Amino acid sequence: MAGRRGALIVLEGADRAGKSTQAKRLVESLKERGYQAEGMRFPERTTEIGRLVGSYLEKKSNLEDHTVHLLFSANRWEQVPLMKEKLRSGVTLVVDRYAFSGVAFTSSKKVIAEAAAKRGDFGNERYETSAFQKMVQKRYAELMEDRSLNWQVIDAAQSMEEVHSAIRQLSEDIIQEAKDQPLGKLWVESDT
């Protein structure tokens, strides 16, 4: 694949939507079809910054809101050199959450921080409450209104196989488009 770049495929959404499962299945499926593909997940908790984020999410530490936001962003940025290298070498990256989750989660936190804390949990981590996740879904919907972004919405209420099939087909189309693009500039990200 010399001279051809890989595609960056990001699965975004609220917790428990099936992103991690579908990301793993997509990587396996793409490899079976002869593509070079690897998975990544954010936050990436193995780095020093990632461990700080993990501790915060697991409610083992408390951090000021602006600090948390910056740590999530820094966690993504510390992976950029590796991601660029892989994309330039023709590897398609399937990423379980990236920059838009920072926007959706941070803006949701500002709206219902106190209300979410009073409601029942459905998970063990800081943001895993029903009320908070509903706000996250609303924020994602608002982000998708920006038609300049290449959002592809897949209804996660379908069967696991139907969701996988839709994601795989969209991903293969994106991989073909990426192969035809020059290796020039590979990166644009906001500071979120």
PDB file of N, CA and C in Angstrom, residues 6 35 43 56 102 108 119 143 146 148 165 171 186:
ATOM      1  N   GLY A   6      -4.363   5.373   5.040  1.00  0.00           N
ATOM      2  CA  GLY A   6      -5.478   4.689   5.669  1.00  0.00           C
ATOM      3  C   GLY A   6      -6.585   5.672   5.973  1.00  0.00           C
ATOM      4  N   TYR A  35      -7.954  -5.740   4.410  1.00  0.00           N
ATOM      5  CA  TYR A  35      -7.523  -4.375   4.734  1.00  0.00           C
ATOM      6  C   TYR A  35      -6.557  -4.393   5.922  1.00  0.00           C
ATOM      7  N   PRO A  43     -11.024   7.432  26.228  1.00  0.00           N
ATOM      8  CA  PRO A  43      -9.666   7.800  26.568  1.00  0.00           C
ATOM      9  C   PRO A  43      -8.740   6.584  26.504  1.00  0.00           C
ATOM     10  N   TYR A  56     -10.090   9.623  37.397  1.00  0.00           N
ATOM     11  CA  TYR A  56     -11.221  10.538  37.513  1.00  0.00           C
ATOM     12  C   TYR A  56     -12.531   9.827  37.151  1.00  0.00           C
ATOM     13  N   GLY A 102     -15.630  14.588  23.546  1.00  0.00           N
ATOM     14  CA  GLY A 102     -15.229  15.649  24.473  1.00  0.00           C
ATOM     15  C   GLY A 102     -16.227  16.784  24.489  1.00  0.00           C
ATOM     16  N   SER A 108     -22.589  18.464  28.267  1.00  0.00           N
ATOM     17  CA  SER A 108     -23.643  17.820  29.052  1.00  0.00           C
ATOM     18  C   SER A 108     -23.378  17.965  30.541  1.00  0.00           C
ATOM     19  N   ARG A 119     -29.546  10.917  40.496  1.00  0.00           N
ATOM     20  CA  ARG A 119     -30.334   9.859  39.871  1.00  0.00           C
ATOM     21  C   ARG A 119     -29.599   8.534  39.900  1.00  0.00           C
ATOM     22  N   LEU A 143     -24.712  18.309  17.534  1.00  0.00           N
ATOM     23  CA  LEU A 143     -23.481  18.320  16.743  1.00  0.00           C
ATOM     24  C   LEU A 143     -23.720  17.831  15.318  1.00  0.00           C
ATOM     25  N   ASP A 146     -24.571  20.060  12.124  1.00  0.00           N
ATOM     26  CA  ASP A 146     -23.534  20.689  11.302  1.00  0.00           C
ATOM     27  C   ASP A 146     -23.283  19.805  10.081  1.00  0.00           C
ATOM     28  N   SER A 148     -21.461  20.252   7.581  1.00  0.00           N
ATOM     29  CA  SER A 148     -20.112  20.273   7.025  1.00  0.00           C
ATOM     30  C   SER A 148     -19.290  19.081   7.523  1.00  0.00           C
ATOM     31  N   SER A 165     -23.191  -4.641   9.735  1.00  0.00           N
ATOM     32  CA  SER A 165     -23.229  -4.600   8.271  1.00  0.00           C
ATOM     33  C   SER A 165     -23.247  -3.158   7.761  1.00  0.00           C
ATOM     34  N   SER A 171     -17.769   2.027   6.148  1.00  0.00           N
ATOM     35  CA  SER A 171     -16.321   2.067   6.363  1.00  0.00           C
ATOM     36  C   SER A 171     -15.557   1.695   5.098  1.00  0.00           C
ATOM     37  N   LEU A 186      -3.032  15.307   6.922  1.00  0.00           N
ATOM     38  CA  LEU A 186      -3.869  14.246   7.473  1.00  0.00           C
ATOM     39  C   LEU A 186      -4.649  14.676   8.696  1.00  0.00           C
TER      40      LEU A 186
END
